[in-house]
Amino acid sequence: GLLEMLFGSRDAAVGAELEVPGGIDSDRFLFGETLPRALLAYDPAAEATLEKFVRERGFAFTRVGHTTPTAQWTLLICRHY
């Protein structure tokens, strides 16, 4: 899952700012192993190229956050009312 990817980082100083989309169970989103889903870490400068590559192959592309240079994590949970 998403948090497990961060837990497994070799860099102890890596953190993240993550946004859980509205209408999705936050536990499932953060820890789920649901297929088919791929989590990618990439250079922000390559985002447009990566998104185009993914979409041209018929897959959805959703940015869910970014890493930070500190060990602090920020979690934003969007709720639809």
PDB file of N, CA, C and O in Angstrom:
ATOM      1  N   GLY A   1       0.809  -1.186   0.000  1.00  0.00           N
ATOM      2  CA  GLY A   1       0.000   0.000   0.000  1.00  0.00           C
ATOM      3  C   GLY A   1       0.855   1.254   0.000  1.00  0.00           C
ATOM      4  O   GLY A   1       2.082   1.214   0.040  1.00  0.00           O
ATOM      5  N   LEU A   2       0.196   2.364  -0.061  1.00  0.00           N
ATOM      6  CA  LEU A   2       0.864   3.654  -0.153  1.00  0.00           C
ATOM      7  C   LEU A   2       1.771   3.939   1.037  1.00  0.00           C
ATOM      8  O   LEU A   2       2.938   4.275   0.867  1.00  0.00           O
ATOM      9  N   LEU A   3       1.265   3.795   2.244  1.00  0.00           N
ATOM     10  CA  LEU A   3       2.106   4.069   3.415  1.00  0.00           C
ATOM     11  C   LEU A   3       3.221   3.055   3.550  1.00  0.00           C
ATOM     12  O   LEU A   3       4.325   3.393   3.970  1.00  0.00           O
ATOM     13  N   GLU A   4       2.960   1.824   3.180  1.00  0.00           N
ATOM     14  CA  GLU A   4       4.002   0.799   3.246  1.00  0.00           C
ATOM     15  C   GLU A   4       5.154   1.148   2.303  1.00  0.00           C
ATOM     16  O   GLU A   4       6.315   0.867   2.600  1.00  0.00           O
ATOM     17  N   MET A   5       4.846   1.793   1.195  1.00  0.00           N
ATOM     18  CA  MET A   5       5.890   2.232   0.270  1.00  0.00           C
ATOM     19  C   MET A   5       6.789   3.253   0.964  1.00  0.00           C
ATOM     20  O   MET A   5       8.010   3.208   0.849  1.00  0.00           O
ATOM     21  N   LEU A   6       6.188   4.166   1.729  1.00  0.00           N
ATOM     22  CA  LEU A   6       6.975   5.156   2.455  1.00  0.00           C
ATOM     23  C   LEU A   6       7.736   4.526   3.615  1.00  0.00           C
ATOM     24  O   LEU A   6       8.885   4.877   3.873  1.00  0.00           O
ATOM     25  N   PHE A   7       7.094   3.582   4.317  1.00  0.00           N
ATOM     26  CA  PHE A   7       7.769   2.909   5.432  1.00  0.00           C
ATOM     27  C   PHE A   7       9.024   2.192   4.946  1.00  0.00           C
ATOM     28  O   PHE A   7       9.997   2.087   5.668  1.00  0.00           O
ATOM     29  N   GLY A   8       8.996   1.688   3.730  1.00  0.00           N
ATOM     30  CA  GLY A   8      10.103   0.911   3.195  1.00  0.00           C
ATOM     31  C   GLY A   8      11.226   1.752   2.615  1.00  0.00           C
ATOM     32  O   GLY A   8      12.217   1.219   2.141  1.00  0.00           O
ATOM     33  N   SER A   9      11.101   3.074   2.679  1.00  0.00           N
ATOM     34  CA  SER A   9      12.129   3.935   2.122  1.00  0.00           C
ATOM     35  C   SER A   9      13.446   3.770   2.875  1.00  0.00           C
ATOM     36  O   SER A   9      13.473   3.672   4.099  1.00  0.00           O
ATOM     37  N   ARG A  10      14.523   3.738   2.138  1.00  0.00           N
ATOM     38  CA  ARG A  10      15.851   3.651   2.757  1.00  0.00           C
ATOM     39  C   ARG A  10      16.260   4.975   3.364  1.00  0.00           C
ATOM     40  O   ARG A  10      17.158   5.041   4.176  1.00  0.00           O
ATOM     41  N   ASP A  11      15.614   6.046   2.961  1.00  0.00           N
ATOM     42  CA  ASP A  11      15.930   7.371   3.462  1.00  0.00           C
ATOM     43  C   ASP A  11      15.033   7.672   4.654  1.00  0.00           C
ATOM     44  O   ASP A  11      13.847   7.920   4.511  1.00  0.00           O
ATOM     45  N   ALA A  12      15.602   7.642   5.846  1.00  0.00           N
ATOM     46  CA  ALA A  12      14.818   7.848   7.072  1.00  0.00           C
ATOM     47  C   ALA A  12      14.222   9.248   7.146  1.00  0.00           C
ATOM     48  O   ALA A  12      13.305   9.490   7.914  1.00  0.00           O
ATOM     49  N   ALA A  13      14.718  10.168   6.337  1.00  0.00           N
ATOM     50  CA  ALA A  13      14.243  11.544   6.398  1.00  0.00           C
ATOM     51  C   ALA A  13      13.159  11.847   5.365  1.00  0.00           C
ATOM     52  O   ALA A  13      12.811  12.985   5.166  1.00  0.00           O
ATOM     53  N   VAL A  14      12.616  10.822   4.716  1.00  0.00           N
ATOM     54  CA  VAL A  14      11.581  11.080   3.716  1.00  0.00           C
ATOM     55  C   VAL A  14      10.217  11.196   4.393  1.00  0.00           C
ATOM     56  O   VAL A  14       9.903  10.462   5.319  1.00  0.00           O
ATOM     57  N   GLY A  15       9.460  12.153   3.973  1.00  0.00           N
ATOM     58  CA  GLY A  15       8.102  12.331   4.453  1.00  0.00           C
ATOM     59  C   GLY A  15       7.189  12.472   3.256  1.00  0.00           C
ATOM     60  O   GLY A  15       7.608  12.289   2.117  1.00  0.00           O
ATOM     61  N   ALA A  16       5.931  12.819   3.500  1.00  0.00           N
ATOM     62  CA  ALA A  16       5.001  12.958   2.385  1.00  0.00           C
ATOM     63  C   ALA A  16       3.822  13.827   2.767  1.00  0.00           C
ATOM     64  O   ALA A  16       3.455  13.914   3.937  1.00  0.00           O
ATOM     65  N   GLU A  17       3.259  14.446   1.768  1.00  0.00           N
ATOM     66  CA  GLU A  17       1.973  15.112   1.870  1.00  0.00           C
ATOM     67  C   GLU A  17       1.054  14.339   0.949  1.00  0.00           C
ATOM     68  O   GLU A  17       1.296  14.274  -0.258  1.00  0.00           O
ATOM     69  N   LEU A  18       0.034  13.699   1.518  1.00  0.00           N
ATOM     70  CA  LEU A  18      -0.859  12.820   0.769  1.00  0.00           C
ATOM     71  C   LEU A  18      -2.285  13.326   0.854  1.00  0.00           C
ATOM     72  O   LEU A  18      -2.710  13.842   1.879  1.00  0.00           O
ATOM     73  N   GLU A  19      -3.049  13.118  -0.200  1.00  0.00           N
ATOM     74  CA  GLU A  19      -4.451  13.502  -0.233  1.00  0.00           C
ATOM     75  C   GLU A  19      -5.303  12.280  -0.554  1.00  0.00           C
ATOM     76  O   GLU A  19      -5.159  11.675  -1.609  1.00  0.00           O
ATOM     77  N   VAL A  20      -6.163  11.916   0.386  1.00  0.00           N
ATOM     78  CA  VAL A  20      -7.096  10.808   0.175  1.00  0.00           C
ATOM     79  C   VAL A  20      -8.323  11.375  -0.526  1.00  0.00           C
ATOM     80  O   VAL A  20      -8.985  12.265   0.009  1.00  0.00           O
ATOM     81  N   PRO A  21      -8.627  10.904  -1.734  1.00  0.00           N
ATOM     82  CA  PRO A  21      -9.788  11.427  -2.463  1.00  0.00           C
ATOM     83  C   PRO A  21     -11.096  11.196  -1.705  1.00  0.00           C
ATOM     84  O   PRO A  21     -11.238  10.208  -0.983  1.00  0.00           O
ATOM     85  N   GLY A  22     -12.039  12.103  -1.871  1.00  0.00           N
ATOM     86  CA  GLY A  22     -13.343  11.958  -1.249  1.00  0.00           C
ATOM     87  C   GLY A  22     -14.058  10.716  -1.738  1.00  0.00           C
ATOM     88  O   GLY A  22     -13.875  10.284  -2.874  1.00  0.00           O
ATOM     89  N   GLY A  23     -14.834  10.119  -0.863  1.00  0.00           N
ATOM     90  CA  GLY A  23     -15.608   8.948  -1.236  1.00  0.00           C
ATOM     91  C   GLY A  23     -14.845   7.647  -1.176  1.00  0.00           C
ATOM     92  O   GLY A  23     -15.360   6.605  -1.551  1.00  0.00           O
ATOM     93  N   ILE A  24     -13.595   7.694  -0.742  1.00  0.00           N
ATOM     94  CA  ILE A  24     -12.772   6.490  -0.640  1.00  0.00           C
ATOM     95  C   ILE A  24     -12.399   6.258   0.811  1.00  0.00           C
ATOM     96  O   ILE A  24     -12.015   7.192   1.513  1.00  0.00           O
ATOM     97  N   ASP A  25     -12.512   5.020   1.269  1.00  0.00           N
ATOM     98  CA  ASP A  25     -12.132   4.669   2.631  1.00  0.00           C
ATOM     99  C   ASP A  25     -10.638   4.928   2.816  1.00  0.00           C
ATOM    100  O   ASP A  25      -9.820   4.390   2.065  1.00  0.00           O
ATOM    101  N   SER A  26     -10.268   5.755   3.800  1.00  0.00           N
ATOM    102  CA  SER A  26      -8.865   6.129   3.963  1.00  0.00           C
ATOM    103  C   SER A  26      -7.972   4.937   4.309  1.00  0.00           C
ATOM    104  O   SER A  26      -6.838   4.863   3.843  1.00  0.00           O
ATOM    105  N   ASP A  27      -8.459   3.987   5.107  1.00  0.00           N
ATOM    106  CA  ASP A  27      -7.652   2.801   5.424  1.00  0.00           C
ATOM    107  C   ASP A  27      -7.348   2.001   4.169  1.00  0.00           C
ATOM    108  O   ASP A  27      -6.221   1.562   3.940  1.00  0.00           O
ATOM    109  N   ARG A  28      -8.365   1.795   3.348  1.00  0.00           N
ATOM    110  CA  ARG A  28      -8.176   1.036   2.108  1.00  0.00           C
ATOM    111  C   ARG A  28      -7.222   1.773   1.165  1.00  0.00           C
ATOM    112  O   ARG A  28      -6.365   1.170   0.529  1.00  0.00           O
ATOM    113  N   PHE A  29      -7.371   3.086   1.094  1.00  0.00           N
ATOM    114  CA  PHE A  29      -6.528   3.887   0.217  1.00  0.00           C
ATOM    115  C   PHE A  29      -5.062   3.842   0.652  1.00  0.00           C
ATOM    116  O   PHE A  29      -4.161   3.687  -0.159  1.00  0.00           O
ATOM    117  N   LEU A  30      -4.816   3.967   1.958  1.00  0.00           N
ATOM    118  CA  LEU A  30      -3.446   4.047   2.460  1.00  0.00           C
ATOM    119  C   LEU A  30      -2.762   2.696   2.603  1.00  0.00           C
ATOM    120  O   LEU A  30      -1.549   2.590   2.438  1.00  0.00           O
ATOM    121  N   PHE A  31      -3.524   1.648   2.940  1.00  0.00           N
ATOM    122  CA  PHE A  31      -2.911   0.353   3.210  1.00  0.00           C
ATOM    123  C   PHE A  31      -3.337  -0.744   2.238  1.00  0.00           C
ATOM    124  O   PHE A  31      -2.840  -1.855   2.306  1.00  0.00           O
ATOM    125  N   GLY A  32      -4.276  -0.453   1.352  1.00  0.00           N
ATOM    126  CA  GLY A  32      -4.848  -1.469   0.479  1.00  0.00           C
ATOM    127  C   GLY A  32      -3.863  -2.045  -0.525  1.00  0.00           C
ATOM    128  O   GLY A  32      -2.919  -1.394  -0.954  1.00  0.00           O
ATOM    129  N   GLU A  33      -4.134  -3.258  -0.891  1.00  0.00           N
ATOM    130  CA  GLU A  33      -3.343  -3.972  -1.902  1.00  0.00           C
ATOM    131  C   GLU A  33      -4.207  -4.245  -3.128  1.00  0.00           C
ATOM    132  O   GLU A  33      -3.965  -5.173  -3.873  1.00  0.00           O
ATOM    133  N   THR A  34      -5.229  -3.430  -3.325  1.00  0.00           N
ATOM    134  CA  THR A  34      -6.180  -3.619  -4.411  1.00  0.00           C
ATOM    135  C   THR A  34      -5.484  -3.580  -5.771  1.00  0.00           C
ATOM    136  O   THR A  34      -4.682  -2.710  -6.041  1.00  0.00           O
ATOM    137  N   LEU A  35      -5.844  -4.536  -6.583  1.00  0.00           N
ATOM    138  CA  LEU A  35      -5.324  -4.572  -7.945  1.00  0.00           C
ATOM    139  C   LEU A  35      -6.405  -4.087  -8.886  1.00  0.00           C
ATOM    140  O   LEU A  35      -7.582  -4.265  -8.612  1.00  0.00           O
ATOM    141  N   PRO A  36      -6.154  -3.547  -9.991  1.00  0.00           N
ATOM    142  CA  PRO A  36      -4.837  -3.156 -10.451  1.00  0.00           C
ATOM    143  C   PRO A  36      -4.534  -1.712 -10.054  1.00  0.00           C
ATOM    144  O   PRO A  36      -5.304  -0.809 -10.346  1.00  0.00           O
ATOM    145  N   ARG A  37      -3.465  -1.536  -9.363  1.00  0.00           N
ATOM    146  CA  ARG A  37      -3.019  -0.204  -8.971  1.00  0.00           C
ATOM    147  C   ARG A  37      -1.510  -0.232  -8.888  1.00  0.00           C
ATOM    148  O   ARG A  37      -0.932  -1.174  -8.369  1.00  0.00           O
ATOM    149  N   ALA A  38      -0.893   0.785  -9.397  1.00  0.00           N
ATOM    150  CA  ALA A  38       0.560   0.907  -9.316  1.00  0.00           C
ATOM    151  C   ALA A  38       0.890   2.246  -8.681  1.00  0.00           C
ATOM    152  O   ALA A  38       0.280   3.269  -9.008  1.00  0.00           O
ATOM    153  N   LEU A  39       1.810   2.235  -7.768  1.00  0.00           N
ATOM    154  CA  LEU A  39       2.280   3.462  -7.133  1.00  0.00           C
ATOM    155  C   LEU A  39       3.660   3.773  -7.680  1.00  0.00           C
ATOM    156  O   LEU A  39       4.536   2.912  -7.696  1.00  0.00           O
ATOM    157  N   LEU A  40       3.829   4.985  -8.139  1.00  0.00           N
ATOM    158  CA  LEU A  40       5.095   5.383  -8.732  1.00  0.00           C
ATOM    159  C   LEU A  40       5.665   6.592  -8.017  1.00  0.00           C
ATOM    160  O   LEU A  40       4.931   7.524  -7.699  1.00  0.00           O
ATOM    161  N   ALA A  41       6.942   6.568  -7.777  1.00  0.00           N
ATOM    162  CA  ALA A  41       7.663   7.748  -7.312  1.00  0.00           C
ATOM    163  C   ALA A  41       8.443   8.268  -8.510  1.00  0.00           C
ATOM    164  O   ALA A  41       9.109   7.496  -9.201  1.00  0.00           O
ATOM    165  N   TYR A  42       8.330   9.558  -8.776  1.00  0.00           N
ATOM    166  CA  TYR A  42       8.966  10.114  -9.968  1.00  0.00           C
ATOM    167  C   TYR A  42       9.370  11.554  -9.722  1.00  0.00           C
ATOM    168  O   TYR A  42       8.877  12.215  -8.806  1.00  0.00           O
ATOM    169  N   ASP A  43      10.279  12.023 -10.549  1.00  0.00           N
ATOM    170  CA  ASP A  43      10.718  13.417 -10.493  1.00  0.00           C
ATOM    171  C   ASP A  43       9.554  14.290 -10.948  1.00  0.00           C
ATOM    172  O   ASP A  43       8.985  14.054 -12.020  1.00  0.00           O
ATOM    173  N   PRO A  44       9.172  15.299 -10.158  1.00  0.00           N
ATOM    174  CA  PRO A  44       8.040  16.153 -10.552  1.00  0.00           C
ATOM    175  C   PRO A  44       8.197  16.769 -11.939  1.00  0.00           C
ATOM    176  O   PRO A  44       7.208  17.008 -12.624  1.00  0.00           O
ATOM    177  N   ALA A  45       9.422  16.980 -12.389  1.00  0.00           N
ATOM    178  CA  ALA A  45       9.641  17.551 -13.717  1.00  0.00           C
ATOM    179  C   ALA A  45       9.190  16.600 -14.826  1.00  0.00           C
ATOM    180  O   ALA A  45       8.939  17.021 -15.948  1.00  0.00           O
ATOM    181  N   ALA A  46       9.050  15.316 -14.506  1.00  0.00           N
ATOM    182  CA  ALA A  46       8.658  14.310 -15.497  1.00  0.00           C
ATOM    183  C   ALA A  46       7.166  13.989 -15.460  1.00  0.00           C
ATOM    184  O   ALA A  46       6.704  13.124 -16.196  1.00  0.00           O
ATOM    185  N   GLU A  47       6.398  14.694 -14.627  1.00  0.00           N
ATOM    186  CA  GLU A  47       4.987  14.346 -14.434  1.00  0.00           C
ATOM    187  C   GLU A  47       4.175  14.384 -15.727  1.00  0.00           C
ATOM    188  O   GLU A  47       3.423  13.450 -16.016  1.00  0.00           O
ATOM    189  N   ALA A  48       4.295  15.425 -16.504  1.00  0.00           N
ATOM    190  CA  ALA A  48       3.495  15.531 -17.738  1.00  0.00           C
ATOM    191  C   ALA A  48       3.828  14.397 -18.704  1.00  0.00           C
ATOM    192  O   ALA A  48       2.926  13.792 -19.298  1.00  0.00           O
ATOM    193  N   THR A  49       5.099  14.076 -18.844  1.00  0.00           N
ATOM    194  CA  THR A  49       5.516  12.989 -19.730  1.00  0.00           C
ATOM    195  C   THR A  49       5.003  11.650 -19.225  1.00  0.00           C
ATOM    196  O   THR A  49       4.495  10.835 -19.993  1.00  0.00           O
ATOM    197  N   LEU A  50       5.125  11.425 -17.927  1.00  0.00           N
ATOM    198  CA  LEU A  50       4.654  10.175 -17.333  1.00  0.00           C
ATOM    199  C   LEU A  50       3.142  10.045 -17.472  1.00  0.00           C
ATOM    200  O   LEU A  50       2.634   8.991 -17.866  1.00  0.00           O
ATOM    201  N   GLU A  51       2.410  11.119 -17.181  1.00  0.00           N
ATOM    202  CA  GLU A  51       0.952  11.062 -17.303  1.00  0.00           C
ATOM    203  C   GLU A  51       0.540  10.750 -18.740  1.00  0.00           C
ATOM    204  O   GLU A  51      -0.342   9.919 -18.973  1.00  0.00           O
ATOM    205  N   LYS A  52       1.165  11.379 -19.704  1.00  0.00           N
ATOM    206  CA  LYS A  52       0.853  11.115 -21.112  1.00  0.00           C
ATOM    207  C   LYS A  52       1.131   9.649 -21.453  1.00  0.00           C
ATOM    208  O   LYS A  52       0.306   8.978 -22.087  1.00  0.00           O
ATOM    209  N   PHE A  53       2.262   9.134 -21.021  1.00  0.00           N
ATOM    210  CA  PHE A  53       2.646   7.742 -21.266  1.00  0.00           C
ATOM    211  C   PHE A  53       1.600   6.779 -20.694  1.00  0.00           C
ATOM    212  O   PHE A  53       1.157   5.856 -21.361  1.00  0.00           O
ATOM    213  N   VAL A  54       1.183   7.023 -19.462  1.00  0.00           N
ATOM    214  CA  VAL A  54       0.217   6.149 -18.782  1.00  0.00           C
ATOM    215  C   VAL A  54      -1.144   6.210 -19.468  1.00  0.00           C
ATOM    216  O   VAL A  54      -1.760   5.184 -19.765  1.00  0.00           O
ATOM    217  N   ARG A  55      -1.628   7.406 -19.752  1.00  0.00           N
ATOM    218  CA  ARG A  55      -2.951   7.574 -20.369  1.00  0.00           C
ATOM    219  C   ARG A  55      -2.995   7.022 -21.800  1.00  0.00           C
ATOM    220  O   ARG A  55      -4.017   6.478 -22.222  1.00  0.00           O
ATOM    221  N   GLU A  56      -1.899   7.158 -22.544  1.00  0.00           N
ATOM    222  CA  GLU A  56      -1.858   6.616 -23.911  1.00  0.00           C
ATOM    223  C   GLU A  56      -2.007   5.094 -23.921  1.00  0.00           C
ATOM    224  O   GLU A  56      -2.379   4.517 -24.931  1.00  0.00           O
ATOM    225  N   ARG A  57      -1.727   4.471 -22.796  1.00  0.00           N
ATOM    226  CA  ARG A  57      -1.849   3.019 -22.694  1.00  0.00           C
ATOM    227  C   ARG A  57      -3.169   2.602 -22.057  1.00  0.00           C
ATOM    228  O   ARG A  57      -3.380   1.450 -21.717  1.00  0.00           O
ATOM    229  N   GLY A  58      -4.066   3.572 -21.867  1.00  0.00           N
ATOM    230  CA  GLY A  58      -5.413   3.272 -21.406  1.00  0.00           C
ATOM    231  C   GLY A  58      -5.598   3.175 -19.902  1.00  0.00           C
ATOM    232  O   GLY A  58      -6.602   2.642 -19.440  1.00  0.00           O
ATOM    233  N   PHE A  59      -4.640   3.714 -19.145  1.00  0.00           N
ATOM    234  CA  PHE A  59      -4.751   3.660 -17.689  1.00  0.00           C
ATOM    235  C   PHE A  59      -5.037   5.039 -17.127  1.00  0.00           C
ATOM    236  O   PHE A  59      -4.690   6.058 -17.719  1.00  0.00           O
ATOM    237  N   ALA A  60      -5.671   5.067 -15.960  1.00  0.00           N
ATOM    238  CA  ALA A  60      -5.909   6.326 -15.264  1.00  0.00           C
ATOM    239  C   ALA A  60      -4.620   6.775 -14.582  1.00  0.00           C
ATOM    240  O   ALA A  60      -3.777   5.961 -14.218  1.00  0.00           O
ATOM    241  N   PHE A  61      -4.491   8.059 -14.412  1.00  0.00           N
ATOM    242  CA  PHE A  61      -3.331   8.637 -13.733  1.00  0.00           C
ATOM    243  C   PHE A  61      -3.866   9.595 -12.683  1.00  0.00           C
ATOM    244  O   PHE A  61      -4.578  10.540 -13.005  1.00  0.00           O
ATOM    245  N   THR A  62      -3.549   9.359 -11.433  1.00  0.00           N
ATOM    246  CA  THR A  62      -3.991  10.227 -10.355  1.00  0.00           C
ATOM    247  C   THR A  62      -2.815  10.538  -9.451  1.00  0.00           C
ATOM    248  O   THR A  62      -2.188   9.633  -8.899  1.00  0.00           O
ATOM    249  N   ARG A  63      -2.509  11.798  -9.316  1.00  0.00           N
ATOM    250  CA  ARG A  63      -1.448  12.219  -8.400  1.00  0.00           C
ATOM    251  C   ARG A  63      -2.062  12.281  -7.005  1.00  0.00           C
ATOM    252  O   ARG A  63      -3.074  12.947  -6.798  1.00  0.00           O
ATOM    253  N   VAL A  64      -1.468  11.579  -6.051  1.00  0.00           N
ATOM    254  CA  VAL A  64      -2.037  11.517  -4.706  1.00  0.00           C
ATOM    255  C   VAL A  64      -1.186  12.236  -3.663  1.00  0.00           C
ATOM    256  O   VAL A  64      -1.527  12.254  -2.486  1.00  0.00           O
ATOM    257  N   GLY A  65      -0.105  12.834  -4.092  1.00  0.00           N
ATOM    258  CA  GLY A  65       0.721  13.566  -3.149  1.00  0.00           C
ATOM    259  C   GLY A  65       2.149  13.682  -3.642  1.00  0.00           C
ATOM    260  O   GLY A  65       2.440  13.440  -4.806  1.00  0.00           O
ATOM    261  N   HIS A  66       3.008  14.064  -2.711  1.00  0.00           N
ATOM    262  CA  HIS A  66       4.423  14.185  -3.039  1.00  0.00           C
ATOM    263  C   HIS A  66       5.266  13.942  -1.797  1.00  0.00           C
ATOM    264  O   HIS A  66       4.783  14.092  -0.678  1.00  0.00           O
ATOM    265  N   THR A  67       6.502  13.558  -2.023  1.00  0.00           N
ATOM    266  CA  THR A  67       7.412  13.353  -0.902  1.00  0.00           C
ATOM    267  C   THR A  67       7.961  14.694  -0.448  1.00  0.00           C
ATOM    268  O   THR A  67       7.926  15.686  -1.181  1.00  0.00           O
ATOM    269  N   THR A  68       8.441  14.720   0.785  1.00  0.00           N
ATOM    270  CA  THR A  68       9.034  15.920   1.354  1.00  0.00           C
ATOM    271  C   THR A  68      10.419  15.567   1.903  1.00  0.00           C
ATOM    272  O   THR A  68      10.684  14.398   2.192  1.00  0.00           O
ATOM    273  N   PRO A  69      11.281  16.541   2.065  1.00  0.00           N
ATOM    274  CA  PRO A  69      12.640  16.259   2.531  1.00  0.00           C
ATOM    275  C   PRO A  69      12.758  16.095   4.047  1.00  0.00           C
ATOM    276  O   PRO A  69      13.855  16.046   4.574  1.00  0.00           O
ATOM    277  N   THR A  70      11.649  16.014   4.730  1.00  0.00           N
ATOM    278  CA  THR A  70      11.680  15.811   6.183  1.00  0.00           C
ATOM    279  C   THR A  70      10.916  14.530   6.513  1.00  0.00           C
ATOM    280  O   THR A  70      10.212  13.987   5.684  1.00  0.00           O
ATOM    281  N   ALA A  71      11.041  14.080   7.725  1.00  0.00           N
ATOM    282  CA  ALA A  71      10.347  12.858   8.147  1.00  0.00           C
ATOM    283  C   ALA A  71       8.896  13.125   8.536  1.00  0.00           C
ATOM    284  O   ALA A  71       8.214  12.243   9.037  1.00  0.00           O
ATOM    285  N   GLN A  72       8.407  14.312   8.319  1.00  0.00           N
ATOM    286  CA  GLN A  72       7.029  14.667   8.687  1.00  0.00           C
ATOM    287  C   GLN A  72       6.066  14.267   7.581  1.00  0.00           C
ATOM    288  O   GLN A  72       6.339  14.444   6.400  1.00  0.00           O
ATOM    289  N   TRP A  73       4.916  13.724   7.995  1.00  0.00           N
ATOM    290  CA  TRP A  73       3.869  13.328   7.049  1.00  0.00           C
ATOM    291  C   TRP A  73       2.637  14.186   7.289  1.00  0.00           C
ATOM    292  O   TRP A  73       2.251  14.462   8.412  1.00  0.00           O
ATOM    293  N   THR A  74       1.999  14.582   6.208  1.00  0.00           N
ATOM    294  CA  THR A  74       0.752  15.328   6.282  1.00  0.00           C
ATOM    295  C   THR A  74      -0.287  14.555   5.486  1.00  0.00           C
ATOM    296  O   THR A  74      -0.032  14.152   4.354  1.00  0.00           O
ATOM    297  N   LEU A  75      -1.443  14.342   6.082  1.00  0.00           N
ATOM    298  CA  LEU A  75      -2.512  13.589   5.439  1.00  0.00           C
ATOM    299  C   LEU A  75      -3.748  14.466   5.344  1.00  0.00           C
ATOM    300  O   LEU A  75      -4.237  14.982   6.345  1.00  0.00           O
ATOM    301  N   LEU A  76      -4.243  14.659   4.130  1.00  0.00           N
ATOM    302  CA  LEU A  76      -5.454  15.417   3.888  1.00  0.00           C
ATOM    303  C   LEU A  76      -6.532  14.452   3.439  1.00  0.00           C
ATOM    304  O   LEU A  76      -6.339  13.707   2.472  1.00  0.00           O
ATOM    305  N   ILE A  77      -7.643  14.443   4.129  1.00  0.00           N
ATOM    306  CA  ILE A  77      -8.750  13.566   3.752  1.00  0.00           C
ATOM    307  C   ILE A  77      -9.883  14.455   3.243  1.00  0.00           C
ATOM    308  O   ILE A  77     -10.429  15.264   3.970  1.00  0.00           O
ATOM    309  N   CYS A  78     -10.200  14.305   1.956  1.00  0.00           N
ATOM    310  CA  CYS A  78     -11.269  15.068   1.334  1.00  0.00           C
ATOM    311  C   CYS A  78     -12.582  14.353   1.537  1.00  0.00           C
ATOM    312  O   CYS A  78     -12.681  13.152   1.289  1.00  0.00           O
ATOM    313  N   ARG A  79     -13.568  15.053   1.980  1.00  0.00           N
ATOM    314  CA  ARG A  79     -14.875  14.457   2.204  1.00  0.00           C
ATOM    315  C   ARG A  79     -15.909  15.165   1.346  1.00  0.00           C
ATOM    316  O   ARG A  79     -15.887  16.375   1.211  1.00  0.00           O
ATOM    317  N   HIS A  80     -16.794  14.377   0.759  1.00  0.00           N
ATOM    318  CA  HIS A  80     -17.894  14.932  -0.038  1.00  0.00           C
ATOM    319  C   HIS A  80     -19.156  14.839   0.806  1.00  0.00           C
ATOM    320  O   HIS A  80     -19.510  13.793   1.286  1.00  0.00           O
ATOM    321  N   TYR A  81     -19.820  15.954   0.988  1.00  0.00           N
ATOM    322  CA  TYR A  81     -21.057  15.983   1.781  1.00  0.00           C
ATOM    323  C   TYR A  81     -22.227  16.276   0.892  1.00  0.00           C
ATOM    324  O   TYR A  81     -22.172  16.930  -0.066  1.00  0.00           O
TER     325      TYR A  81
END
